[in-house]
Short mmCIF file of C-alpha atoms in Angstrom, two decimals:
data_model
loop_
_atom_site.label_atom_id
_atom_site.label_comp_id
_atom_site.label_asym_id
_atom_site.label_seq_id
_atom_site.Cartn_x
_atom_site.Cartn_y
_atom_site.Cartn_z
CA MET A 93 0.14 -2.69 7.27
CA THR A 94 -2.33 -0.04 6.43
CA ASP A 95 -2.11 2.65 9.03
CA SER A 96 -4.93 4.79 10.28
CA THR A 97 -2.69 7.79 10.56
CA VAL A 98 -1.57 7.97 6.94
CA VAL A 99 -2.31 11.29 5.30
CA GLY A 100 -5.02 11.35 2.65
CA SER A 101 -4.36 11.81 -1.03
CA LEU A 102 -2.80 15.10 -2.01
CA SER A 103 -5.63 15.64 -4.46
CA THR A 104 -8.18 15.56 -1.65
CA PRO A 105 -9.68 19.03 -1.36
CA HIS A 106 -8.78 20.71 1.87
CA ARG A 107 -11.73 20.59 4.24
CA GLY A 108 -10.64 22.82 7.09
CA LEU A 109 -9.39 26.35 7.08
CA PRO A 110 -9.76 28.12 3.73
CA SER A 111 -6.79 29.53 1.82
CA HIS A 112 -4.27 28.23 4.34
CA THR A 113 -1.55 27.98 1.74
CA ALA A 114 -0.92 31.68 1.17
CA ALA A 115 1.17 32.26 4.29
CA ILE A 116 3.55 29.39 3.62
CA PRO A 117 6.52 30.03 1.36
CA SER A 118 6.62 27.70 -1.60
CA LEU A 119 9.15 24.87 -1.59
CA PRO A 120 12.54 25.85 -2.91
CA VAL A 121 13.69 23.32 -5.47
CA SER A 122 16.82 22.75 -3.38
CA ALA A 123 14.99 21.60 -0.19
CA SER A 124 16.15 18.02 0.16
CA PRO A 125 13.48 15.57 1.25
CA VAL A 126 13.55 14.47 4.89
CA TYR A 127 11.55 11.30 5.41
CA LEU A 128 10.21 11.08 8.97
CA ASP A 129 7.52 8.43 8.69
CA ALA A 130 9.37 5.19 9.45
CA ALA A 131 6.49 3.98 11.61
CA THR A 132 4.44 3.71 8.42
CA ALA A 133 7.25 2.30 6.27
CA ALA A 134 10.99 2.48 6.86
CA PRO A 135 13.20 3.06 3.83
CA MET A 136 14.44 -0.28 2.52
CA HIS A 137 17.58 -1.51 4.24
CA PRO A 138 20.49 -2.00 1.78
CA VAL A 139 20.66 -5.64 2.90
CA ALA A 140 17.01 -6.07 1.89
CA ARG A 141 17.66 -4.66 -1.57
CA GLN A 142 20.67 -6.94 -2.04
CA ALA A 143 18.82 -10.04 -0.84
CA LEU A 144 15.76 -9.19 -2.93
CA LEU A 145 17.79 -8.93 -6.12
CA ALA A 146 19.63 -12.19 -5.42
CA ALA A 147 16.40 -14.01 -4.54
CA LEU A 148 14.71 -12.88 -7.76
CA ASP A 149 17.14 -15.14 -9.59
CA ASP A 150 16.91 -18.13 -7.24
CA GLY A 151 13.56 -17.82 -5.50
CA TRP A 152 10.91 -17.71 -8.20
CA ALA A 153 9.85 -21.38 -8.11
CA ASP A 154 7.11 -22.78 -5.86
CA PRO A 155 8.94 -24.10 -2.77
CA GLY A 156 6.32 -26.83 -2.35
CA LYS A 157 7.24 -28.74 -5.52
CA LEU A 158 9.64 -31.66 -6.00
CA TYR A 159 12.18 -30.55 -8.59
CA THR A 160 15.55 -28.83 -8.45
CA GLN A 161 14.30 -25.26 -8.84
CA ALA A 162 11.71 -25.82 -6.13
CA ARG A 163 14.28 -27.30 -3.77
CA ARG A 164 16.44 -24.20 -4.20
CA ALA A 165 13.40 -22.04 -3.39
CA ARG A 166 12.64 -24.27 -0.41
CA GLN A 167 16.16 -23.79 0.94
CA LEU A 168 15.77 -20.02 0.70
CA LEU A 169 12.40 -20.10 2.48
CA ASP A 170 13.70 -22.41 5.21
CA ALA A 171 16.73 -20.19 5.77
CA ALA A 172 14.50 -17.08 5.95
CA ARG A 173 12.26 -18.80 8.47
CA GLU A 174 15.20 -19.98 10.60
CA ALA A 175 16.71 -16.50 10.66
CA THR A 176 13.42 -14.83 11.53
CA ALA A 177 12.67 -17.37 14.26
CA LEU A 178 16.14 -16.82 15.74
CA THR A 179 15.56 -13.06 15.93
CA LEU A 180 12.11 -13.48 17.47
CA GLY A 181 13.38 -16.12 19.90
CA VAL A 182 10.96 -18.82 18.74
CA ARG A 183 11.12 -22.14 16.86
CA ALA A 184 11.16 -22.03 13.08
CA ASP A 185 7.96 -24.05 12.78
CA GLU A 186 6.19 -21.43 14.89
CA VAL A 187 6.78 -18.75 12.21
CA SER A 188 4.63 -18.16 9.11
CA PHE A 189 5.07 -15.46 6.49
CA THR A 190 1.91 -13.65 5.42
CA PRO A 191 1.14 -11.29 2.53
CA SER A 192 1.19 -8.25 4.87
CA GLY A 193 1.31 -7.20 8.50
CA THR A 194 -2.41 -6.53 8.23
CA THR A 195 -3.27 -10.09 7.20
CA ALA A 196 -0.99 -11.36 9.96
CA ALA A 197 -2.93 -9.28 12.50
CA HIS A 198 -6.28 -10.40 11.07
CA GLY A 199 -5.15 -14.03 11.24
CA ALA A 200 -3.79 -13.65 14.77
CA VAL A 201 -7.08 -12.26 16.09
CA LEU A 202 -9.55 -14.39 14.16
CA GLY A 203 -7.46 -17.57 14.49
CA GLY A 204 -6.93 -17.03 18.21
CA LEU A 205 -10.68 -16.61 18.68
CA ALA A 206 -11.52 -19.60 16.47
CA GLY A 207 -9.12 -21.87 18.37
CA ARG A 208 -10.86 -21.13 21.67
CA ARG A 209 -14.48 -20.82 20.61
CA ARG A 210 -15.43 -23.65 22.97
CA VAL A 211 -14.20 -21.53 25.88
CA GLY A 212 -16.03 -18.39 24.82
CA SER A 213 -16.35 -15.66 22.25
CA THR A 214 -14.96 -12.57 23.96
CA LEU A 215 -11.94 -10.68 22.68
CA VAL A 216 -10.24 -8.35 25.15
CA HIS A 217 -8.07 -5.68 23.55
CA SER A 218 -6.56 -2.34 24.46
CA ALA A 219 -8.31 0.77 23.17
CA ILE A 220 -5.16 1.70 21.26
CA GLU A 221 -4.65 -1.34 19.04
CA HIS A 222 -3.77 -0.88 15.39
CA SER A 223 -6.78 -0.51 13.10
CA ALA A 224 -6.00 -3.95 11.61
CA VAL A 225 -6.68 -5.53 15.01
CA LEU A 226 -9.78 -3.40 15.58
CA HIS A 227 -11.15 -4.27 12.13
CA ALA A 228 -10.71 -7.98 12.89
CA ALA A 229 -12.50 -7.35 16.21
CA GLU A 230 -15.37 -5.67 14.31
CA ARG A 231 -15.64 -8.74 12.09
CA HIS A 232 -15.76 -10.94 15.18
CA VAL A 233 -18.51 -8.80 16.74
CA ALA A 234 -20.48 -8.73 13.47
CA GLY A 235 -20.39 -12.53 13.59
CA GLY A 236 -21.98 -12.60 17.04
CA GLY A 237 -18.87 -12.36 19.24
CA THR A 238 -18.10 -9.70 21.78
CA ALA A 239 -15.13 -7.39 22.24
CA THR A 240 -14.04 -5.51 25.35
CA ALA A 241 -11.84 -2.45 24.88
CA VAL A 242 -9.57 -1.69 27.86
CA PRO A 243 -8.76 2.00 28.39
CA VAL A 244 -5.38 3.71 28.58
CA ASP A 245 -4.26 6.69 30.64
CA ARG A 246 -3.37 10.16 29.36
CA SER A 247 0.13 8.93 28.43
CA GLY A 248 -1.29 6.08 26.35
CA ARG A 249 -0.39 3.31 28.81
CA LEU A 250 -2.73 0.39 29.42
CA ASP A 251 -4.93 0.44 32.54
CA LEU A 252 -3.63 -2.82 34.06
CA THR A 253 -6.37 -3.05 36.69
CA ALA A 254 -9.09 -2.80 34.05
CA TRP A 255 -7.16 -5.26 31.87
CA SER A 256 -6.90 -7.84 34.68
CA THR A 257 -10.62 -7.49 35.39
CA ALA A 258 -11.49 -7.83 31.71
CA VAL A 259 -9.43 -10.98 31.07
CA ARG A 260 -10.88 -12.64 34.20
CA ALA A 261 -14.42 -12.34 32.93
CA PRO A 262 -16.03 -15.61 31.86
CA GLY A 263 -15.83 -16.53 28.17
CA VAL A 264 -12.64 -14.67 27.22
CA ALA A 265 -11.09 -16.49 24.26
CA LEU A 266 -8.20 -14.15 23.44
CA ALA A 267 -6.52 -10.96 24.62
CA ALA A 268 -4.73 -8.55 22.25
CA LEU A 269 -2.18 -5.93 23.24
CA ILE A 270 0.12 -3.83 21.08
CA THR A 271 3.72 -3.95 22.38
CA ALA A 272 4.12 -0.19 21.96
CA SER A 273 1.77 2.36 20.47
CA HIS A 274 2.32 2.91 16.76
CA GLU A 275 0.85 6.39 17.10
CA VAL A 276 2.40 7.83 20.26
CA GLY A 277 5.23 5.40 21.05
CA THR A 278 4.22 4.52 24.61
CA VAL A 279 5.56 1.08 25.55
CA GLN A 280 2.88 -1.14 27.03
CA PRO A 281 3.22 -3.22 30.22
CA VAL A 282 3.16 -6.46 28.24
CA ALA A 283 4.84 -8.64 30.89
CA GLU A 284 2.27 -7.62 33.54
CA ALA A 285 -0.61 -7.96 31.08
CA ALA A 286 0.69 -11.39 30.04
CA SER A 287 0.91 -12.47 33.66
CA ALA A 288 -2.74 -11.48 34.22
CA CYS A 289 -3.68 -13.54 31.15
CA ALA A 290 -1.58 -16.53 32.28
CA ASP A 291 -3.33 -16.53 35.67
CA VAL A 292 -6.62 -17.30 33.94
CA GLY A 293 -5.30 -19.29 30.97
CA VAL A 294 -6.13 -16.70 28.32
CA PRO A 295 -3.65 -16.60 25.42
CA LEU A 296 -2.13 -13.20 24.66
CA TYR A 297 -1.61 -11.89 21.13
CA VAL A 298 0.90 -9.05 20.75
CA ASP A 299 1.11 -6.75 17.74
CA ALA A 300 4.84 -6.11 17.73
CA ALA A 301 5.01 -4.19 14.45
CA GLN A 302 6.80 -1.19 15.97
CA SER A 303 9.07 -3.26 18.22
CA VAL A 304 10.48 -6.07 16.07
CA GLY A 305 13.94 -5.14 14.77
CA ARG A 306 14.11 -2.12 17.10
CA VAL A 307 13.73 -3.10 20.75
CA PRO A 308 13.87 -6.35 22.77
CA LEU A 309 10.60 -8.25 22.66
CA PRO A 310 8.57 -8.79 25.83
CA ALA A 311 7.92 -12.30 27.16
CA GLY A 312 4.71 -14.12 27.88
CA TRP A 313 2.87 -13.94 24.57
CA SER A 314 1.29 -16.82 22.66
CA VAL A 315 0.81 -15.16 19.26
CA LEU A 316 2.88 -12.34 17.73
CA THR A 317 2.69 -10.41 14.47
CA ALA A 318 5.04 -8.01 12.72
CA SER A 319 5.42 -6.27 9.39
CA ALA A 320 8.64 -6.24 7.34
CA HIS A 321 8.38 -2.71 5.95
CA LYS A 322 8.48 -1.32 9.49
CA TRP A 323 12.05 -2.62 9.99
CA GLY A 324 13.42 -1.86 6.53
CA GLY A 325 12.23 -4.96 4.70
CA PRO A 326 10.07 -4.76 1.58
CA PRO A 327 6.34 -4.03 1.77
CA GLY A 328 4.04 -7.02 1.46
CA VAL A 329 5.58 -9.35 4.05
CA GLY A 330 4.02 -9.99 7.42
CA VAL A 331 5.09 -12.37 10.17
CA LEU A 332 2.71 -14.48 12.23
CA ALA A 333 4.28 -16.45 15.09
CA VAL A 334 2.15 -18.93 17.03
CA ARG A 335 3.81 -20.58 20.03
CA LYS A 336 3.55 -24.36 20.44
CA GLY A 337 0.58 -25.39 22.53
CA THR A 338 -1.48 -22.31 21.64
CA ARG A 339 -5.02 -23.06 20.62
CA TRP A 340 -5.04 -21.26 17.30
CA GLU A 341 -7.05 -22.32 14.27
CA SER A 342 -6.69 -20.79 10.83
CA PRO A 343 -9.69 -18.56 10.03
CA TRP A 344 -8.99 -18.87 6.29
CA PRO A 345 -9.95 -21.55 3.74
CA ALA A 346 -7.64 -24.55 4.00
CA ASP A 347 -4.16 -24.35 2.48
CA GLU A 348 -1.17 -26.48 3.39
CA ARG A 349 1.43 -23.73 2.95
CA GLU A 350 3.04 -21.94 5.89
CA SER A 351 1.96 -24.64 8.37
CA GLY A 352 -1.64 -24.03 7.31
CA ARG A 353 -1.71 -20.63 8.95
CA THR A 354 -2.01 -18.40 5.87
CA PRO A 355 -3.13 -19.35 2.37
CA GLY A 356 -1.28 -18.79 -0.88
CA VAL A 357 2.29 -19.05 -2.08
CA VAL A 358 4.59 -16.58 -0.33
CA ASN A 359 6.37 -13.78 -2.17
CA LEU A 360 9.65 -15.59 -1.64
CA PRO A 361 12.10 -12.92 -2.87
CA ALA A 362 10.41 -10.40 -0.56
CA VAL A 363 10.42 -12.89 2.33
CA VAL A 364 14.15 -13.52 1.84
CA ALA A 365 14.76 -9.77 1.81
CA ALA A 366 12.59 -9.32 4.90
CA ALA A 367 14.49 -11.98 6.83
CA ALA A 368 17.91 -10.67 5.80
CA SER A 369 17.01 -7.10 6.75
CA LEU A 370 15.49 -8.21 10.05
CA ARG A 371 18.74 -9.89 11.00
CA ALA A 372 20.65 -6.73 10.05
CA ALA A 373 18.21 -4.43 11.85
CA ALA A 374 18.21 -6.56 14.99
CA ALA A 375 22.02 -6.65 15.02
CA ASP A 376 22.11 -2.82 14.94
CA ALA A 377 19.00 -2.29 17.08
CA ALA A 378 20.69 -1.41 20.37
CA ALA A 379 23.11 1.02 18.71
CA GLU A 380 20.32 2.57 16.63
CA ALA A 381 18.10 2.98 19.69
CA SER A 382 20.96 4.72 21.52
CA ARG A 383 21.41 7.06 18.55
CA LEU A 384 17.71 7.83 17.96
CA GLU A 385 16.53 8.12 21.58
CA PRO A 386 18.38 11.40 22.22
CA LEU A 387 17.11 12.77 18.89
CA VAL A 388 13.53 12.02 19.96
CA ASP A 389 14.28 13.61 23.37
CA ARG A 390 15.52 16.67 21.51
CA ILE A 391 12.33 16.82 19.41
CA ARG A 392 10.17 16.45 22.52
CA ALA A 393 12.00 19.22 24.36
CA ARG A 394 12.44 21.66 21.50
CA VAL A 395 8.90 21.33 20.12
CA ALA A 396 7.47 21.92 23.61
CA ALA A 397 9.77 24.92 24.15
CA GLU A 398 9.69 26.56 20.74
CA VAL A 399 6.19 25.95 19.40
CA PRO A 400 3.57 27.79 21.51
CA ASP A 401 0.44 25.91 22.56
CA VAL A 402 1.66 22.46 21.65
CA GLU A 403 0.96 19.22 23.44
CA VAL A 404 3.71 16.60 23.16
CA VAL A 405 1.93 13.33 23.85
CA GLY A 406 2.92 9.81 24.87
CA ASP A 407 5.09 8.66 27.76
CA PRO A 408 8.36 10.67 27.79
CA VAL A 409 10.40 7.76 29.19
CA LEU A 410 8.62 4.45 28.62
CA ARG A 411 8.53 4.90 24.87
CA LEU A 412 9.85 3.59 21.57
CA PRO A 413 13.27 4.99 20.67
CA HIS A 414 12.27 6.32 17.26
CA LEU A 415 8.80 7.86 17.52
CA VAL A 416 7.28 11.08 18.86
CA THR A 417 3.87 12.68 18.48
CA PHE A 418 2.60 16.20 19.21
CA SER A 419 -0.51 18.27 18.56
CA CYS A 420 -0.57 22.00 17.75
CA LEU A 421 -3.57 23.90 19.12
CA TYR A 422 -5.80 25.65 16.53
CA VAL A 423 -3.84 24.19 13.61
CA ASP A 424 -5.46 22.06 10.94
CA GLY A 425 -3.64 18.73 10.68
CA GLU A 426 -4.01 18.39 6.94
CA ALA A 427 -2.78 21.94 6.33
CA LEU A 428 0.20 21.21 8.59
CA LEU A 429 1.12 18.01 6.74
CA HIS A 430 0.92 19.76 3.38
CA ALA A 431 2.95 22.72 4.64
CA LEU A 432 5.61 20.33 5.98
CA ASP A 433 5.53 18.37 2.73
CA ARG A 434 6.16 21.55 0.75
CA ARG A 435 9.28 22.05 2.88
CA GLY A 436 10.36 18.47 2.15
CA PHE A 437 9.26 16.83 5.42
CA ALA A 438 7.27 13.59 5.27
CA VAL A 439 5.36 12.95 8.50
CA SER A 440 2.12 11.30 9.52
CA SER A 441 -0.92 12.59 11.45
CA GLY A 442 -3.74 11.27 13.58
CA SER A 443 -5.94 14.29 12.92
CA SER A 444 -9.39 13.56 11.54
CA CYS A 445 -8.93 15.73 8.45
CA THR A 446 -5.99 13.55 7.37
CA SER A 447 -7.91 10.26 7.56
CA SER A 448 -10.13 8.84 4.87
CA THR A 449 -12.91 8.37 7.42
CA LEU A 450 -12.64 11.96 8.73
CA ARG A 451 -12.50 10.58 12.26
CA PRO A 452 -9.75 11.49 14.69
CA SER A 453 -7.25 8.82 15.67
CA HIS A 454 -8.84 6.37 18.09
CA VAL A 455 -5.52 6.33 19.95
CA LEU A 456 -5.50 10.09 20.62
CA GLU A 457 -9.20 9.83 21.47
CA ALA A 458 -8.57 7.03 24.00
CA MET A 459 -5.81 9.12 25.60
CA GLY A 460 -7.99 12.21 25.73
CA VAL A 461 -5.38 14.42 24.06
CA LEU A 462 -5.77 17.07 21.41
CA SER A 463 -6.33 15.43 18.02
CA HIS A 464 -6.15 18.37 15.65
CA GLY A 465 -2.85 19.75 14.40
CA ASN A 466 -1.35 16.35 15.12
CA VAL A 467 2.04 15.23 13.79
CA ARG A 468 3.80 11.91 14.24
CA VAL A 469 7.53 11.94 13.57
CA SER A 470 9.28 8.57 13.29
CA LEU A 471 13.00 8.17 12.69
CA HIS A 472 15.00 5.42 11.00
CA ARG A 473 18.56 4.33 10.28
CA GLU A 474 19.03 6.97 7.58
CA THR A 475 17.77 9.85 9.74
CA THR A 476 20.62 12.21 10.61
CA GLU A 477 20.98 14.77 13.36
CA ALA A 478 21.01 17.40 10.60
CA ASP A 479 17.59 16.18 9.38
CA VAL A 480 16.16 16.56 12.86
CA GLU A 481 17.76 19.98 13.29
CA ARG A 482 16.31 21.21 10.02
CA PHE A 483 12.87 19.98 11.03
CA LEU A 484 13.15 21.68 14.43
CA THR A 485 14.39 24.89 12.86
CA GLU A 486 11.58 25.11 10.33
CA LEU A 487 8.62 23.78 12.34
CA PRO A 488 7.96 26.83 14.58
CA GLY A 489 7.76 29.15 11.55
CA ILE A 490 5.49 26.76 9.65
CA VAL A 491 3.09 26.48 12.60
CA ALA A 492 3.20 30.25 13.19
CA GLY A 493 2.45 30.86 9.51
CA LEU A 494 -0.59 28.59 9.57
CA ARG A 495 -1.86 30.22 12.76
CA ALA A 496 -1.38 33.70 11.33
CA GLU A 497 -3.23 32.72 8.19
CA ALA A 498 -6.12 31.30 10.24
CA GLY A 499 -6.21 34.38 12.47
CA VAL A 500 -5.83 32.38 15.68
CA VAL A 501 -2.73 34.06 17.11
CA GLY A 502 -3.27 35.10 20.73
CA LEU A 503 -6.38 32.97 21.29
CA MET B 236 -28.51 25.05 30.98
CA PRO B 237 -26.03 27.00 28.89
CA ASP B 238 -25.99 30.79 28.90
CA GLU B 239 -25.31 30.88 25.20
CA VAL B 240 -24.86 28.60 22.21
CA ILE B 241 -22.29 28.68 19.41
CA ASP B 242 -23.39 26.78 16.33
CA CYS B 243 -20.38 25.09 14.70
CA ARG B 244 -22.31 22.40 12.89
CA GLY B 245 -20.78 21.60 9.52
CA GLN B 246 -17.37 22.88 10.60
CA ARG B 247 -14.32 20.65 10.69
CA CYS B 248 -11.92 20.65 13.59
CA PRO B 249 -10.14 22.80 14.66
CA LEU B 250 -12.82 25.37 13.71
CA PRO B 251 -15.26 24.58 16.58
CA VAL B 252 -12.40 24.87 19.09
CA ILE B 253 -11.30 28.14 17.52
CA ALA B 254 -14.87 29.47 17.72
CA ALA B 255 -15.04 28.62 21.41
CA ALA B 256 -11.62 30.19 22.03
CA ARG B 257 -12.71 33.41 20.25
CA ARG B 258 -15.92 33.68 22.24
CA MET B 259 -14.57 32.89 25.68
CA PRO B 260 -12.84 36.23 26.43
CA GLU B 261 -16.01 38.09 25.41
CA VAL B 262 -18.28 36.45 28.00
CA PRO B 263 -18.21 37.02 31.79
CA VAL B 264 -16.32 34.55 33.97
CA GLY B 265 -18.74 31.80 35.01
CA THR B 266 -20.65 31.83 31.71
CA VAL B 267 -21.52 28.42 30.30
CA VAL B 268 -21.05 28.29 26.54
CA ARG B 269 -22.51 25.39 24.59
CA VAL B 270 -20.70 24.45 21.36
CA LEU B 271 -22.80 22.62 18.80
CA ALA B 272 -20.35 20.60 16.68
CA ASP B 273 -20.98 17.54 14.56
CA ASP B 274 -17.34 16.91 13.66
CA PRO B 275 -16.38 13.78 15.66
CA ALA B 276 -13.02 15.32 16.56
CA ALA B 277 -14.82 17.96 18.66
CA ALA B 278 -15.62 15.27 21.23
CA VAL B 279 -11.89 14.85 21.80
CA ASP B 280 -10.66 18.36 21.15
CA ILE B 281 -13.07 20.51 23.15
CA PRO B 282 -12.32 18.70 26.45
CA ALA B 283 -8.58 18.72 25.59
CA TRP B 284 -8.72 22.47 24.85
CA CYS B 285 -10.48 23.10 28.18
CA ARG B 286 -7.71 21.20 29.96
CA MET B 287 -4.97 23.14 28.12
CA ARG B 288 -6.65 26.52 28.75
CA GLY B 289 -7.91 25.82 32.28
CA HIS B 290 -11.60 26.20 31.49
CA GLU B 291 -14.14 23.82 32.98
CA TYR B 292 -15.49 21.15 30.66
CA LEU B 293 -18.99 20.26 31.84
CA GLY B 294 -19.64 17.37 29.47
CA SER B 295 -21.48 16.60 26.28
CA VAL B 296 -25.16 16.33 25.48
CA ASN B 297 -26.70 14.75 22.42
CA GLY B 298 -29.94 16.56 21.77
CA PRO B 299 -32.15 17.25 18.76
CA GLU B 300 -29.50 19.65 17.45
CA GLY B 301 -26.82 16.98 17.47
CA PRO B 302 -23.76 16.65 19.70
CA ALA B 303 -23.10 19.62 21.98
CA TYR B 304 -20.29 20.40 24.43
CA ASP B 305 -20.65 22.67 27.47
CA VAL B 306 -17.75 24.80 28.67
CA ARG B 307 -17.64 27.19 31.62
CA ARG B 308 -15.30 30.15 31.50
CA THR B 309 -13.30 29.94 34.75
CA HIS B 310 -10.80 32.79 34.44
#
């Protein structure tokens, strides 16, 4: 899934503070890389690698054909679908594999709207949906439909009263809610939002990209999407689950594959790897959450205590186990990412200078929190306590160096 | 109406916020400073900075000079 918070190309000229690099020591060759951007893409799970290699030998044929090689491919695809359905708690025929999490989200939104166009043409969504959902909403509006964005509070949690009012309005075809914010980690009140939708017969689509394989899924949804590279599967595999009885109609040109929900032959080796790694990730999810939650608590506490003028954002309790976001006052987000990168730390940012559009993150904007100097840290199964400690040890000096260089100390 | 105007047009965030922060201690308490800033992040960051620093954010205006943000020094 493309992510609005991904840092721009390293070759992009810096657009903020001039000559910010001088105060930062250059990267020693020995600084080992610490990857802290799992919310964009988690490192591939060893099970995924193993399954991918095996499936390259057995899964190259078109599973829709009627010869031996195709039947072998079909068996692999069926097994992947069964395993994924089991983890999601749905029936196998409710699951389709898509070419990415983004196309799954596009299909969920546009297909959910198409299936209920006789009821109306309004999409209700939270203000903090992933850009893939918002881009599908823009397409819907450009085609004559309407979209209602429901606000969140300062912690990034959905305003349930506004949500209930919005879904009750006449002509609502679909409601979309992210299970937990991909930018700040705040878990959304999906069960309550689903109940408000059920009261008025509006189907609920949940973008579960940050939850699947990590935390238990909420109940009450009609359509769900996820993205394999968020849980340690390969990039280029999305999941679209449509519950039985949901009025959902494919927005794409007709194709019989994947129950008609997404066109084109699937990347079967990648799908097999995605399913195998999902099963592995889900099996370890509770233990991993217990391991990562205290590390995120430590980051929240230490960043707030040891970096002056910092705002740690998102709900401190009702949050994802692996993700934390903070903003450093007077610091340029792009300069901060590059300074961290030079010290071996890979993180993401919602600051405007790090986005290709030069707009601040719509999530931080909706929350009304500082958008510059923003850093999102997201942990994964390979993240160690030592990685987190090194980050926490180096961060205050890196921020102080940037502030000294910009002449903003004491402001 | 503002007592004075800081022109930060063409500057990327965090520069408009930094300019406001530099000016604030130099003006008397109660002064309303208008920050002209066309970077879209200023719409988020100037109110957030006011909240963090305890100054009063009076709101934004979109006049002939582009987006502007009014801040009153409160301490």
